[in-house]
JSON list of C-alpha atoms in Angstrom, two decimals:
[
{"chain": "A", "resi": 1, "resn": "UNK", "atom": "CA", "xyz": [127.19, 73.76, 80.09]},
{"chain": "A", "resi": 2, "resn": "UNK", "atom": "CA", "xyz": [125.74, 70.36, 79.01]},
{"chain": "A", "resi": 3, "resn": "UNK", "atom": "CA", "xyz": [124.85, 69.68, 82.93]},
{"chain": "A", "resi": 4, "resn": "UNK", "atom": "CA", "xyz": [123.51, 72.82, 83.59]},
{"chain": "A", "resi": 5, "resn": "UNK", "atom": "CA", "xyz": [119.45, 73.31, 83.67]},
{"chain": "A", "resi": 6, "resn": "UNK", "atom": "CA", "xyz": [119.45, 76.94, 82.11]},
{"chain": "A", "resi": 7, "resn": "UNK", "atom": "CA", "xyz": [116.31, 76.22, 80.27]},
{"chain": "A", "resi": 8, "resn": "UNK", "atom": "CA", "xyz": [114.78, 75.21, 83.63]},
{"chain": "A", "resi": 9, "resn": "UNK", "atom": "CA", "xyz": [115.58, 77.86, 85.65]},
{"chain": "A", "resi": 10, "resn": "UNK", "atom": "CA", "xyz": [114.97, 80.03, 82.47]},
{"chain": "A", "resi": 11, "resn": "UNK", "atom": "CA", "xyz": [111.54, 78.54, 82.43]},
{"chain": "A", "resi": 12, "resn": "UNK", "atom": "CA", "xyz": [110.43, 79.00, 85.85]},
{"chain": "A", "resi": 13, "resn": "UNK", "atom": "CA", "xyz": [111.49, 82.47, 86.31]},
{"chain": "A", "resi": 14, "resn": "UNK", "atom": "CA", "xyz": [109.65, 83.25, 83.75]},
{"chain": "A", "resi": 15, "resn": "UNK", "atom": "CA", "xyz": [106.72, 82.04, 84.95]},
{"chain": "A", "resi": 16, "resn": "UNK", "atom": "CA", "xyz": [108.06, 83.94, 88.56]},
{"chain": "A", "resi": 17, "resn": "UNK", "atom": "CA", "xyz": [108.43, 86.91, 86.13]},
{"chain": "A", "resi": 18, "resn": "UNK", "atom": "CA", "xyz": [104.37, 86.36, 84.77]},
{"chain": "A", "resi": 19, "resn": "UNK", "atom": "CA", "xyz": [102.92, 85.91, 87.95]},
{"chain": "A", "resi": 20, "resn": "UNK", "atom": "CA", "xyz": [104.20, 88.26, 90.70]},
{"chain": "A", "resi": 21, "resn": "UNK", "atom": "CA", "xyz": [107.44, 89.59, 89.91]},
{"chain": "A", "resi": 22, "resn": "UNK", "atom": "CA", "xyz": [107.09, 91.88, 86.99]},
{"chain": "A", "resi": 23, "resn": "UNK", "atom": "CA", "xyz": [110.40, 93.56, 88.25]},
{"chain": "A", "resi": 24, "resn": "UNK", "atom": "CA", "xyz": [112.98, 91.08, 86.54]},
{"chain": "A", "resi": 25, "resn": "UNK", "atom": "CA", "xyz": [111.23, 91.11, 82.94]},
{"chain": "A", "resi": 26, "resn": "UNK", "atom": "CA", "xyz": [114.09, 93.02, 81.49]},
{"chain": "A", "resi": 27, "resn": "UNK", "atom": "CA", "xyz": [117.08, 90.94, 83.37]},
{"chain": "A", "resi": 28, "resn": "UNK", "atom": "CA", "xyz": [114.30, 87.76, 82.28]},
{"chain": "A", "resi": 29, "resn": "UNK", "atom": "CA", "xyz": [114.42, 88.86, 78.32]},
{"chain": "A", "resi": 30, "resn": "UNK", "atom": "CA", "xyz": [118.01, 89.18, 77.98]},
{"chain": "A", "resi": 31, "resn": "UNK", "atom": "CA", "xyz": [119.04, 85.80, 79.39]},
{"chain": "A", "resi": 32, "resn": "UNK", "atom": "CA", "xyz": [115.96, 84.19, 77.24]},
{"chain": "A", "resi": 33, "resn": "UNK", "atom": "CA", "xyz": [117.98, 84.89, 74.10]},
{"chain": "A", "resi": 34, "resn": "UNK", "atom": "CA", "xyz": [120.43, 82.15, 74.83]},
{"chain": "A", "resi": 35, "resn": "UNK", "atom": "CA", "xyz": [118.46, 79.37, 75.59]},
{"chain": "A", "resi": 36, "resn": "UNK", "atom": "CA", "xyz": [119.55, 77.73, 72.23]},
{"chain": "A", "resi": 37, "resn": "UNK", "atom": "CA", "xyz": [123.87, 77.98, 73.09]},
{"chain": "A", "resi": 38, "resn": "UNK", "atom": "CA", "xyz": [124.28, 79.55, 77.06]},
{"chain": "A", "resi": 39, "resn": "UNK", "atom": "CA", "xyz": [127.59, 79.89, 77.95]},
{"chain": "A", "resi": 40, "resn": "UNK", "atom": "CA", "xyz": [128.89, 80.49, 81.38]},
{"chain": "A", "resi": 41, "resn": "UNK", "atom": "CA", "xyz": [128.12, 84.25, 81.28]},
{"chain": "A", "resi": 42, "resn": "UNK", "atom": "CA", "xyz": [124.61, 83.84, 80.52]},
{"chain": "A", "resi": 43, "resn": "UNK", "atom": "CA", "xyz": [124.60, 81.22, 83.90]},
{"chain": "A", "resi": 44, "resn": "UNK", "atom": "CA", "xyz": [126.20, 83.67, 86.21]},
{"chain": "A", "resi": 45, "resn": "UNK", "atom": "CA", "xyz": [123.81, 86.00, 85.05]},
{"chain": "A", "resi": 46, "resn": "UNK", "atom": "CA", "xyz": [120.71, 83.56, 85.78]},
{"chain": "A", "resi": 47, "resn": "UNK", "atom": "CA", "xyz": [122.50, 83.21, 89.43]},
{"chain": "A", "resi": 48, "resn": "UNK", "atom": "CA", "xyz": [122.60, 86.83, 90.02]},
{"chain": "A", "resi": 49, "resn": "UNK", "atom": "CA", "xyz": [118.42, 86.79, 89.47]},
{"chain": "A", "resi": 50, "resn": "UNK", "atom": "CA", "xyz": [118.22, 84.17, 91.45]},
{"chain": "A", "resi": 51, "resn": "UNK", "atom": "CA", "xyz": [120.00, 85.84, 94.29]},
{"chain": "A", "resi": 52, "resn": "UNK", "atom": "CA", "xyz": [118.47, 89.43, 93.42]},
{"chain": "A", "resi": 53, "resn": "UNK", "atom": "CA", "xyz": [114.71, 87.14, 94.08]},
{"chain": "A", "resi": 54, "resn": "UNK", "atom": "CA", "xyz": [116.22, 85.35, 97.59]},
{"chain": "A", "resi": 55, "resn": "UNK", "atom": "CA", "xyz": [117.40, 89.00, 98.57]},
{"chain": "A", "resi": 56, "resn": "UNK", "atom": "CA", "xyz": [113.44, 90.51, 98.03]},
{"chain": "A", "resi": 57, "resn": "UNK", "atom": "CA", "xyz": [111.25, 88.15, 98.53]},
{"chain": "A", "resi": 58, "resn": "UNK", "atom": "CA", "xyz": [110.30, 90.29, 102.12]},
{"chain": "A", "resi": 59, "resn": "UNK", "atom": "CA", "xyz": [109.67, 93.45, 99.49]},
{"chain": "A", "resi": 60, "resn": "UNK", "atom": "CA", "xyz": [106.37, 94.08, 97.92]},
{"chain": "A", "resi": 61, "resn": "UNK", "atom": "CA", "xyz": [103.86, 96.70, 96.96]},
{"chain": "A", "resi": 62, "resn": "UNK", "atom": "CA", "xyz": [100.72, 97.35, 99.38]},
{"chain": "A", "resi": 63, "resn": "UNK", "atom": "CA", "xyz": [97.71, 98.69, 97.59]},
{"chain": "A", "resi": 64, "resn": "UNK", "atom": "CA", "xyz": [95.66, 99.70, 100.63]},
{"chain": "A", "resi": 65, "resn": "UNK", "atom": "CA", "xyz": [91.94, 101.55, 100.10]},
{"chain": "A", "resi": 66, "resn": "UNK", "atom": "CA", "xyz": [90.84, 100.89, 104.26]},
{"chain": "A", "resi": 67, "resn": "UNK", "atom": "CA", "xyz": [91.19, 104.27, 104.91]},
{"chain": "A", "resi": 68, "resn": "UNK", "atom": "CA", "xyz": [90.31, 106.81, 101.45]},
{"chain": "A", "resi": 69, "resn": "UNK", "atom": "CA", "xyz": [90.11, 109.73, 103.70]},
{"chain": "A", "resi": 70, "resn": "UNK", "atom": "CA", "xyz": [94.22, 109.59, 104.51]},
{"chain": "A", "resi": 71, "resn": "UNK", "atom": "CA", "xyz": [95.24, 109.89, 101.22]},
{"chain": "A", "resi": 72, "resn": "UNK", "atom": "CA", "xyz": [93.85, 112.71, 98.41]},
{"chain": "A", "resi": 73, "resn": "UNK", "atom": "CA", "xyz": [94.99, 110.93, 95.40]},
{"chain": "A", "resi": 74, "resn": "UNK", "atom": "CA", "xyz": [97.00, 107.82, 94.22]},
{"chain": "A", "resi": 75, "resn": "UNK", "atom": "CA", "xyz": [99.20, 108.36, 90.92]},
{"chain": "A", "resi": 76, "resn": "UNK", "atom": "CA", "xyz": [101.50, 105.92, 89.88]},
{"chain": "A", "resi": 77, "resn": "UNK", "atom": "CA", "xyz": [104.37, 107.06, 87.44]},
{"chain": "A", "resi": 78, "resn": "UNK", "atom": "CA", "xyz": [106.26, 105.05, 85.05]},
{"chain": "A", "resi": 79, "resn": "UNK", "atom": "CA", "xyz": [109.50, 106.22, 83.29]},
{"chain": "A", "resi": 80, "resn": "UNK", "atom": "CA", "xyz": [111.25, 105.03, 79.91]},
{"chain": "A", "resi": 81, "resn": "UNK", "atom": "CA", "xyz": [114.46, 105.33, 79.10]},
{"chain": "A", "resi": 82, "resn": "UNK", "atom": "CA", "xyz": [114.46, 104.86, 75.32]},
{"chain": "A", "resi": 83, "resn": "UNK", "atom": "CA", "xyz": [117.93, 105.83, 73.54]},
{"chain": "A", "resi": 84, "resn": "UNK", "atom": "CA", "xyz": [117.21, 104.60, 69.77]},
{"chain": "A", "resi": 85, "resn": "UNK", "atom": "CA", "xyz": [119.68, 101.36, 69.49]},
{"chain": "A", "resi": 86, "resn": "UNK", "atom": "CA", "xyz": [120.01, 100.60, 72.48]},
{"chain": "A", "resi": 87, "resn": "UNK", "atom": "CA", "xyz": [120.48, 96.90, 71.67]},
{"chain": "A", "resi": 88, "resn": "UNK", "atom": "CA", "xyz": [124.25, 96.47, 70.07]},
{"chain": "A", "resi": 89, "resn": "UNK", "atom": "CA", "xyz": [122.64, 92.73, 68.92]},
{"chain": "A", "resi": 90, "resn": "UNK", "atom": "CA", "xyz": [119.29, 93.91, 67.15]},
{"chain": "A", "resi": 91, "resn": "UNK", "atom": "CA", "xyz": [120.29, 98.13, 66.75]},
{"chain": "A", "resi": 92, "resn": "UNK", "atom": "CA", "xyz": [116.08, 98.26, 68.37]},
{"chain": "A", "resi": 93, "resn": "UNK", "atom": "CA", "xyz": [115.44, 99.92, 71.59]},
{"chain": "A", "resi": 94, "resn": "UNK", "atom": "CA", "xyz": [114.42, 98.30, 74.18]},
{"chain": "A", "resi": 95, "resn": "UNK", "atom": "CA", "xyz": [112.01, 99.41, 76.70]}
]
């Protein structure tokens, strides 16, 4: 793991993460904690980001107000999914 640049691609996916793809800040936060000692678990998991990035970079939200008499109202709902501990490291929930 010596030869591997975890902490780079660490680094600019999380500025990916900052600037337009708020999608992979969960996937982003658990890999961060092993920036001190990665092993090769915590790299196949950076390369499955990676790919999950290559695979929708054609995928984005529109936010379109051109024509305000087509739609009534815009909501936008958000969800959580907090189970009290569910981090086996910390016992916090994460949401």
């Amino acid at each position: 793991m010596a030869k591997i640049p975890y902490a780079n691609a660490v680094g600019s996916l999380m500025y990916a993460m900052v600037c337009t793809r708020p999608d992979i800040a969960y996937s982003m936060s658990l890999v961060s904690r092993f920036m001190s000692n990665p092993g090769k678990v915590h790299w196949q998991a950076l390369k499955w980001i990676l790919r999950y990035i290559k695979g929708s970079l054609g995928k984005g939200l529109i936010y379109s107000g051109a024509d305000k008499n087509s739609y009534s109202s815009v909501a936008i709902e958000g969800f959580v999914d907090s189970d009290y501990v569910g981090c086996l490291d910390t016992t916090k929930s994460i949401t």
